[in-house]
Amino acid sequence: MTSPENLAQIGVVGLAVMGSNLARNFARNGHTVAVYNRSPEKTRDLIAEHGDEGTFLASETVEDFVASLERPRKAIIMVQAGAATDAVINQLADAMEDGDIIIDGGNALYSDTIRREREMAERNRHFVGAGISGGEEGALNGPSIMPGGPKESWETLGPLLESVAAVVDGTPCVTHIGPDGAGHFVKMVHNGIEYADMQVIGEAYQLLRYGAGMSPAEISEVFREWNSGDLDSYLIEITAEVLAQVDAETGKPLIDVIVDAAGQKGTGRWTVKAALDLGIPVTGIGEAVFARALSSSLEQRAAAQGVLPAGELATFESLGLDRDAFIEDVRRALYASKLVAYAQGFDEIRAGSAEHAWDVDPRDLATIWRGGCIIRAKFLNRIVEAYDADPQLPSLLLDAYFLDELRDLIDSWRRVIVAATQLGLPVPVFASSLSYYDSLRAERLPAAVIQGQRDYFGAHTYGRVDKPGAFHTLWSGDRSEIEV
Ligand code: NBP
């Protein structure tokens, strides 16, 4: 039993890569940290390897772990999402007392978080679903943290989380996002945006490599240069590193020996599923998720290669393209498509927030995503400014600064889609983002045709542009119109 003066301010359950790094981050920042893992070896390894980085209280049972925490007890769970998380929550809740706080820092589905908070509230336990971004490096050196849950829990937890979060311009990358599932919802959409951001970088690479015929090393240099401008971001930076890497075994660029089948763990898919339910088009994220799925359909791809006719393809030379001008066009197409993906992600967050009465402030998100997380980018400062200028902005694309940018980007964007089509190179996010953009700005959409079809086969009725009401044409009768 731990003596009262020796209690821990925070506990971490689950000491795989994320949990152990987060525990070390708390310890390095001067907190006494209680640690527990189902298999005691991980706990012992953590203490053996890093025990000198701060004060750890190691336990080998949940009961001892809970007893080593200061009241109200605060324990962060970093275990596999799903059933493992439920099991650990219940073990903790059994050993804890009224008012104690359980924080789930894993990648939980937000609807699970809503349910868990309700269940915990019934047992007088506070439950906080907190999205944590930044991977293992972020967990250790400062992640971006998106906590949901009750506001009172934030009062207690806020200073602790602020002490370990990344800091940008003096502001910690953590804030209370909103009640119950708000934190995990926002983290989910963050990951969805990350999928789109990664895919647009991939599409730019594809165009420069197989369109302009540049080597990975040359493209790495281009990305390094882009990283000093509007596209300055962690993902562009690491892509430049990956492309510069040479495989020690073969001497080839590493990128050429990596199998081109992208994996996924589910948060991108969840983002799209939730968007479908909310009726929000997140076409950039959707195409990015599908692009990963297609890349992994190796058998189908092998069956199609050399079989599906390509038609008459152009070459870079036959199109008379200038390499430097093309590189700049691709940079602009990437920027514009990325802007669409963010705009759509923020639309989804606004819709989710309205649906669940979370009152999420989009400005806060742009602020806390500036550091610690995978999508950290200079560009997020512009998003903060956009929401400062108009908190009710109908779409990020309509912000005055971004409108100016889009005026500069649009011609390049169109040229890149045309060239990609002529070269036979797939650019699913670039192209679908431009279609989304053109749909938003179109005066008339083919939806009138759809309404006509729906009325024809299902008497679903339609509205008229010249008067209010719902109308139906008697298609199988005399084709006169009736108001219904
Ligand atoms: P994992 O997701 O690989 O989970 C391993 C941990 O879960 C181990 O501590 C394991 O204990 C524990 N665990 C399992 Br599995 N089943 C359990 C059970 N029934 N009861 C108790 N403990 C159980 O760890 P991770 O990669 O560190 O990620 C932790 C969380 O953070 C996940 O939700 C993940 O989605 C999220 N996340 C990960 C990253 C990342 O970059 N990896 C980034 C952001 C968020 P054991 O040692 O006894 O098997």
XYZ file of C-alpha atoms and ligand atoms in Angstrom:
533
model
C 0.000 0.000 0.000
C 1.315 3.415 -0.987
C 1.628 6.113 1.636
C -0.686 9.159 1.014
C 2.183 11.595 0.360
C 3.421 9.198 -2.233
C 0.316 9.038 -4.406
C 0.346 9.553 -8.149
C -1.322 12.529 -9.838
C -2.086 10.452 -12.920
C -2.111 6.806 -13.903
C -1.635 5.071 -17.229
C -3.118 1.647 -17.989
C -1.764 -0.124 -21.065
C 1.963 0.168 -21.550
C 2.406 -0.725 -25.209
C 4.074 1.907 -27.359
C 1.543 4.716 -26.815
C 0.883 4.181 -23.111
C 4.519 3.800 -22.081
C 5.529 6.913 -24.001
C 2.674 8.916 -22.531
C 3.566 7.727 -19.017
C 7.176 8.807 -19.608
C 5.965 12.178 -20.891
C 3.993 12.730 -17.635
C 6.959 11.603 -15.536
C 9.411 13.817 -17.416
C 7.094 16.733 -16.737
C 7.368 16.241 -13.003
C 4.249 14.211 -12.260
C 4.231 11.068 -10.196
C 2.783 8.473 -12.575
C 1.085 5.221 -11.622
C 1.526 2.547 -14.283
C -0.175 -0.780 -14.897
C -0.317 -3.257 -17.767
C -2.228 -6.546 -17.998
C 0.986 -8.477 -18.597
C 3.448 -7.345 -15.917
C 6.499 -7.753 -18.205
C 5.674 -4.491 -19.994
C 5.456 -2.660 -16.668
C 8.762 -4.115 -15.514
C 10.407 -3.252 -18.849
C 9.205 0.340 -18.616
C 10.615 0.746 -15.112
C 13.870 -1.027 -16.014
C 14.463 1.045 -19.139
C 13.024 4.416 -18.188
C 12.409 4.359 -14.444
C 15.059 7.038 -13.954
C 13.197 9.583 -16.094
C 10.835 10.524 -13.250
C 8.703 9.067 -10.477
C 6.732 5.955 -11.425
C 4.542 3.882 -9.133
C 4.321 0.460 -10.725
C 1.499 -1.954 -9.890
C 0.761 -5.473 -10.957
C -2.946 -5.489 -10.098
C -5.694 -3.018 -10.999
C -6.552 -2.677 -7.293
C -3.005 -1.661 -6.335
C -2.866 0.671 -9.309
C -6.089 2.440 -8.268
C -4.899 2.598 -4.656
C -1.745 4.396 -5.791
C -3.703 7.320 -7.277
C -4.451 10.665 -5.621
C -8.195 11.578 -5.319
C -10.085 12.264 -7.483
C -8.257 9.462 -9.223
C -7.326 10.035 -12.825
C -6.364 7.084 -15.014
C -5.689 7.156 -18.744
C -6.369 3.951 -20.651
C -4.085 3.276 -23.636
C -5.147 -0.193 -24.715
C -6.504 -1.655 -27.907
C -9.796 -0.024 -28.934
C -13.002 -2.098 -28.625
C -13.550 -4.976 -26.201
C -10.176 -4.500 -24.442
C -11.086 -0.902 -23.631
C -14.485 -1.949 -22.234
C -12.834 -4.607 -20.088
C -10.313 -2.170 -18.620
C -12.935 0.539 -18.026
C -15.012 -1.897 -16.009
C -12.047 -3.138 -13.984
C -11.112 0.438 -13.131
C -14.686 1.466 -12.369
C -15.032 -1.484 -9.974
C -11.920 -0.470 -8.063
C -12.589 3.292 -8.130
C -14.912 5.543 -6.123
C -17.471 8.257 -6.857
C -16.031 11.218 -8.749
C -12.939 9.420 -10.027
C -12.050 10.022 -13.675
C -11.391 7.384 -16.329
C -9.866 8.716 -19.527
C -9.816 6.626 -22.689
C -6.905 7.882 -24.781
C -7.233 5.158 -27.437
C -8.826 5.499 -30.850
C -12.360 4.643 -29.736
C -15.388 4.977 -31.970
C -17.220 8.063 -30.717
C -20.530 6.213 -30.369
C -18.788 3.769 -27.994
C -17.524 6.769 -26.039
C -21.065 8.170 -25.751
C -22.264 4.811 -24.425
C -19.328 4.447 -22.033
C -19.817 7.882 -20.588
C -23.487 7.136 -19.965
C -22.632 3.836 -18.288
C -19.939 5.428 -16.136
C -22.193 8.362 -15.177
C -24.699 5.805 -13.848
C -21.901 4.511 -11.585
C -20.847 8.046 -10.523
C -17.597 7.764 -12.409
C -16.468 10.494 -14.790
C -15.541 9.269 -18.209
C -13.496 11.256 -20.703
C -12.931 10.038 -24.249
C -9.785 11.808 -25.388
C -8.387 11.619 -28.907
C -4.594 11.632 -28.825
C -2.707 12.309 -32.035
C 0.955 12.258 -32.901
C 1.792 8.565 -32.809
C 4.473 7.268 -30.479
C 6.752 10.263 -30.968
C 3.915 12.650 -30.093
C 2.950 10.640 -27.002
C 6.487 10.991 -25.711
C 7.339 14.551 -26.682
C 3.982 16.299 -26.859
C 0.831 15.111 -28.627
C -2.246 17.020 -29.724
C -5.003 15.994 -27.299
C -8.753 16.204 -27.948
C -10.630 15.448 -24.713
C -14.409 15.191 -24.594
C -16.430 14.294 -21.512
C -17.918 16.415 -18.742
C -16.715 20.003 -18.373
C -15.973 19.397 -14.635
C -13.483 16.693 -15.569
C -11.693 19.167 -17.808
C -11.285 21.549 -14.842
C -9.329 18.819 -13.049
C -7.614 17.264 -16.030
C -6.850 20.387 -18.052
C -3.615 21.419 -16.284
C -2.284 17.846 -16.356
C -2.962 17.430 -20.060
C -1.628 20.900 -20.846
C 1.641 19.967 -19.184
C 2.286 17.098 -21.614
C 0.729 18.413 -24.846
C 2.667 19.957 -27.721
C 2.935 23.754 -27.514
C 2.709 26.154 -30.470
C 3.279 29.899 -29.987
C 2.849 29.423 -26.238
C -0.511 27.649 -26.622
C -0.801 23.982 -25.572
C -2.343 21.745 -28.228
C -5.207 20.592 -26.012
C -8.602 21.972 -25.133
C -11.959 20.657 -23.976
C -13.713 19.762 -27.237
C -17.227 19.178 -25.897
C -19.298 16.652 -23.945
C -19.300 12.840 -24.229
C -18.088 11.641 -27.650
C -16.998 15.045 -29.010
C -13.275 14.411 -28.477
C -13.235 11.044 -30.190
C -15.467 12.305 -33.006
C -13.069 15.150 -33.696
C -10.061 12.807 -33.495
C -11.807 10.506 -35.973
C -12.310 13.336 -38.474
C -8.731 14.484 -37.849
C -7.620 11.011 -38.950
C -9.943 11.173 -41.967
C -8.362 14.460 -42.999
C -4.976 12.815 -42.470
C -5.962 10.095 -44.981
C -6.844 12.756 -47.586
C -3.714 14.780 -46.832
C -1.514 11.699 -47.308
C -3.296 10.699 -50.507
C -2.963 14.138 -52.168
C 0.769 14.042 -51.443
C 0.819 10.560 -52.992
C -1.017 11.828 -56.072
C 1.474 14.684 -56.479
C 4.293 12.126 -56.260
C 2.586 9.906 -58.854
C 2.274 12.800 -61.327
C 5.864 13.940 -60.898
C 7.252 10.425 -61.004
C 5.256 8.807 -63.793
C 4.084 11.970 -65.574
C 7.136 14.216 -65.486
C 9.503 11.246 -65.192
C 11.340 12.571 -62.132
C 13.346 10.363 -59.772
C 12.338 9.907 -56.106
C 15.426 11.915 -55.105
C 14.388 14.798 -57.378
C 10.839 14.706 -56.051
C 12.211 14.682 -52.516
C 13.951 17.977 -53.317
C 10.720 19.415 -54.727
C 8.856 18.448 -51.553
C 11.596 20.000 -49.415
C 11.091 23.228 -51.302
C 7.299 23.030 -50.969
C 7.803 22.564 -47.257
C 9.110 26.112 -46.993
C 5.910 27.632 -48.433
C 2.108 27.331 -48.062
C 2.383 23.539 -47.869
C 4.771 23.599 -44.891
C 3.629 20.536 -42.927
C 4.824 17.455 -41.105
C 3.472 15.138 -43.806
C 5.278 16.937 -46.656
C 8.443 16.974 -44.544
C 8.409 13.235 -43.831
C 7.488 12.403 -47.432
C 10.647 14.215 -48.566
C 12.590 12.022 -46.106
C 10.951 8.801 -47.303
C 11.627 9.639 -50.968
C 15.284 10.409 -50.271
C 15.835 7.061 -48.552
C 17.912 4.457 -50.408
C 17.390 0.754 -49.697
C 20.602 -0.638 -48.203
C 19.997 -4.097 -49.618
C 19.339 -3.271 -53.272
C 20.689 0.257 -53.622
C 17.320 1.266 -55.101
C 15.165 4.111 -53.818
C 13.346 2.633 -50.795
C 10.017 3.769 -52.255
C 10.522 1.334 -55.157
C 10.903 -1.691 -52.902
C 7.911 -0.896 -50.674
C 4.772 -2.815 -51.740
C 2.244 -0.291 -53.036
C -0.647 -1.605 -50.924
C -1.705 0.867 -48.221
C -3.011 -0.404 -44.892
C -5.658 1.154 -42.683
C -6.857 0.638 -39.148
C -10.371 2.056 -39.466
C -10.607 5.702 -38.435
C -10.753 6.875 -42.081
C -13.551 4.423 -42.756
C -15.400 5.567 -39.613
C -15.109 9.183 -40.766
C -16.765 8.339 -44.067
C -19.465 6.186 -42.451
C -20.345 8.965 -40.011
C -20.382 11.488 -42.864
C -22.770 9.287 -44.829
C -25.107 9.172 -41.834
C -24.888 12.932 -41.399
C -25.366 13.559 -45.138
C -22.093 15.481 -45.444
C -20.008 15.004 -48.587
C -16.463 14.197 -47.544
C -15.427 13.196 -51.030
C -11.702 13.810 -50.492
C -11.576 11.588 -47.404
C -13.834 9.008 -49.049
C -11.658 8.768 -52.153
C -8.559 8.517 -49.967
C -10.058 5.600 -48.012
C -11.133 3.881 -51.240
C -7.720 4.512 -52.814
C -6.109 2.574 -49.953
C -8.643 -0.234 -50.387
C -8.026 -0.365 -54.150
C -4.260 -0.382 -53.654
C -4.630 -3.430 -51.407
C -6.795 -5.332 -53.911
C -3.650 -6.922 -55.259
C -5.269 -9.849 -57.067
C -7.777 -7.662 -58.835
C -5.064 -5.183 -59.813
C -2.883 -7.980 -61.157
C -5.806 -9.278 -63.218
C -6.448 -5.821 -64.685
C -2.849 -4.825 -65.448
C -2.149 -4.973 -69.166
C -5.732 -6.051 -69.775
C -7.894 -2.959 -69.273
C -7.386 -0.805 -72.373
C -5.712 2.530 -71.672
C -6.764 4.183 -74.948
C -4.387 6.523 -76.677
C -2.267 7.991 -73.932
C -0.253 11.163 -74.256
C 3.286 11.528 -72.988
C 4.719 14.425 -71.040
C 6.596 15.450 -74.184
C 3.633 15.069 -76.552
C 1.624 17.361 -74.273
C 4.396 19.949 -74.596
C 4.557 20.330 -70.836
C 7.310 22.349 -69.212
C 8.705 20.532 -66.162
C 8.993 23.515 -63.823
C 5.579 24.849 -64.799
C 4.082 21.364 -64.276
C 5.693 21.048 -60.836
C 4.124 24.371 -59.840
C 0.739 23.307 -61.257
C 0.911 20.081 -59.242
C 1.799 22.022 -56.088
C -1.261 24.197 -56.591
C -3.529 21.231 -57.340
C -2.309 19.585 -54.135
C -2.953 22.735 -52.122
C -6.462 23.182 -53.558
C -7.403 19.528 -52.997
C -6.059 19.662 -49.451
C -8.139 22.767 -48.825
C -11.262 20.915 -50.014
C -10.492 17.960 -47.706
C -10.161 20.276 -44.698
C -13.293 22.195 -45.654
C -15.228 18.930 -45.875
C -13.772 17.631 -42.591
C -14.790 20.811 -40.796
C -18.273 20.501 -42.370
C -18.531 17.020 -40.881
C -17.447 18.254 -37.464
C -19.986 21.065 -37.574
C -22.741 18.612 -38.565
C -21.708 16.089 -35.875
C -21.582 18.842 -33.298
C -25.077 20.051 -34.249
C -26.473 16.506 -34.248
C -25.149 15.756 -30.745
C -25.392 19.317 -29.314
C -21.642 19.367 -28.599
C -21.027 23.018 -29.453
C -17.574 22.284 -30.884
C -15.633 25.412 -31.813
C -13.821 24.781 -35.132
C -11.336 27.516 -34.309
C -10.184 25.536 -31.257
C -9.523 22.491 -33.415
C -7.439 24.353 -35.948
C -5.497 25.782 -32.986
C -4.733 22.458 -31.301
C -3.908 20.700 -34.571
C -1.051 23.122 -35.234
C 1.361 21.006 -33.192
C 1.837 17.448 -31.959
C -0.430 15.762 -34.468
C 0.186 14.161 -37.847
C -1.674 16.847 -39.826
C 0.212 19.702 -38.171
C 0.817 22.394 -40.763
C 1.390 26.096 -41.182
C -1.855 26.165 -43.134
C -3.803 25.611 -39.865
C -2.926 29.157 -38.787
C -4.913 30.344 -41.808
C -7.858 28.223 -40.711
C -7.701 29.771 -37.234
C -7.764 33.229 -38.854
C -10.672 32.211 -41.083
C -12.800 31.239 -38.071
C -11.651 34.339 -36.198
C -12.970 36.471 -39.038
C -16.278 34.563 -39.237
C -17.102 31.877 -36.659
C -20.172 30.917 -38.736
C -18.258 30.513 -42.014
C -20.523 28.330 -44.265
C -17.458 26.651 -45.819
C -13.746 27.158 -45.303
C -13.531 27.638 -49.074
C -15.526 30.861 -48.709
C -13.105 32.563 -46.340
C -11.661 35.711 -47.952
C -8.049 34.535 -47.692
C -8.801 31.104 -49.128
C -10.935 32.640 -51.903
C -7.906 34.672 -52.944
C -5.775 31.541 -52.851
C -8.335 29.611 -54.920
C -8.298 32.338 -57.584
C -4.576 31.605 -57.896
C -4.928 27.817 -57.752
C -7.911 27.014 -59.932
C -6.339 27.181 -63.411
C -3.403 25.004 -62.373
C -5.776 22.571 -60.701
C -7.834 22.164 -63.887
C -4.690 21.785 -66.022
C -3.367 19.034 -63.748
C -6.610 17.025 -63.929
C -6.607 17.318 -67.731
C -2.948 16.265 -67.958
C -3.463 13.368 -65.525
C -6.385 12.109 -67.618
C -4.384 12.363 -70.841
C -1.412 10.625 -69.233
C -3.660 7.909 -67.783
C -2.564 8.581 -64.196
C -5.056 8.121 -61.356
C -5.703 11.212 -59.218
C -8.876 10.293 -57.310
C -8.682 13.009 -54.645
C -7.409 15.788 -56.929
C -10.171 15.047 -59.449
C -13.075 14.428 -57.079
C -12.148 17.550 -55.113
C -12.361 19.633 -58.272
C -15.763 18.090 -59.070
C -16.920 18.916 -55.541
C -15.674 22.474 -55.997
C -17.421 22.825 -59.366
C -20.590 21.338 -57.869
C -20.569 23.887 -55.059
C -20.216 26.774 -57.459
C -22.605 25.466 -60.154
C -25.775 27.456 -60.757
C -27.681 24.332 -61.753
C -26.928 20.749 -60.745
C -28.293 17.629 -62.411
C -30.263 17.032 -59.223
C -33.305 18.381 -61.114
C -32.985 15.366 -63.427
C -32.834 13.074 -60.408
C -35.950 14.680 -58.964
C -37.716 14.202 -62.304
C -36.722 10.531 -62.348
C -37.778 10.020 -58.743
C -41.146 11.599 -59.433
C -41.540 9.443 -62.558
C -40.902 6.059 -60.992
C -41.887 6.654 -57.398
C -44.152 9.741 -57.249
C -41.631 11.275 -54.875
C -42.701 14.794 -55.949
C -40.478 17.787 -56.723
C -40.276 21.459 -55.841
C -40.562 24.172 -58.491
C -38.202 27.092 -58.877
C -41.094 29.532 -59.440
C -43.479 28.748 -56.586
C -43.553 26.985 -53.215
C -45.077 23.564 -52.645
C -44.588 19.948 -53.710
C -45.659 18.806 -57.164
C -46.215 15.578 -59.060
C -46.614 15.019 -62.791
C -49.131 12.327 -63.726
C -46.532 10.480 -65.816
C -48.678 7.469 -66.648
C -51.819 9.586 -67.107
C -52.287 12.767 -69.068
C -48.943 14.214 -67.808
C -50.603 17.179 -66.217
C -49.099 18.446 -62.955
C -50.822 18.319 -59.594
C -49.872 20.005 -56.358
C -49.684 17.503 -53.507
P -2.233 -1.522 -28.885
O -3.409 -0.937 -29.570
O -1.333 -2.399 -29.653
O -2.741 -2.325 -27.602
C -1.855 -3.053 -26.767
C -2.171 -2.806 -25.328
O -3.529 -3.218 -25.046
C -1.284 -3.648 -24.413
O -0.967 -2.868 -23.296
C -2.175 -4.829 -24.071
O -1.826 -5.469 -22.869
C -3.483 -4.120 -23.899
N -4.645 -5.022 -23.877
C -5.205 -5.752 -24.852
Br -4.569 -5.881 -26.551
N -6.272 -6.443 -24.452
C -6.408 -6.146 -23.155
C -7.339 -6.549 -22.168
N -8.369 -7.341 -22.462
N -7.181 -6.068 -20.920
C -6.156 -5.231 -20.628
N -5.249 -4.817 -21.521
C -5.374 -5.265 -22.779
O -1.345 -0.360 -28.206
P -0.851 1.036 -28.804
O -0.408 0.923 -30.220
O 0.073 1.591 -27.777
O -2.182 1.928 -28.840
C -2.960 2.185 -27.675
C -4.206 2.953 -28.080
O -3.814 4.186 -28.660
C -5.050 2.240 -29.144
O -6.409 2.478 -28.891
C -4.633 2.904 -30.432
O -5.641 2.867 -31.416
C -4.386 4.320 -29.949
N -3.467 5.103 -30.767
C -2.346 4.549 -31.287
C -1.471 5.319 -32.044
C -0.211 4.725 -32.591
O 0.498 5.453 -33.315
N 0.107 3.487 -32.270
C -1.755 6.652 -32.262
C -2.887 7.209 -31.695
C -3.735 6.426 -30.956
P -0.849 -6.730 -22.880
O 0.542 -6.155 -22.924
O -1.143 -7.431 -21.617
O -1.165 -7.535 -24.104
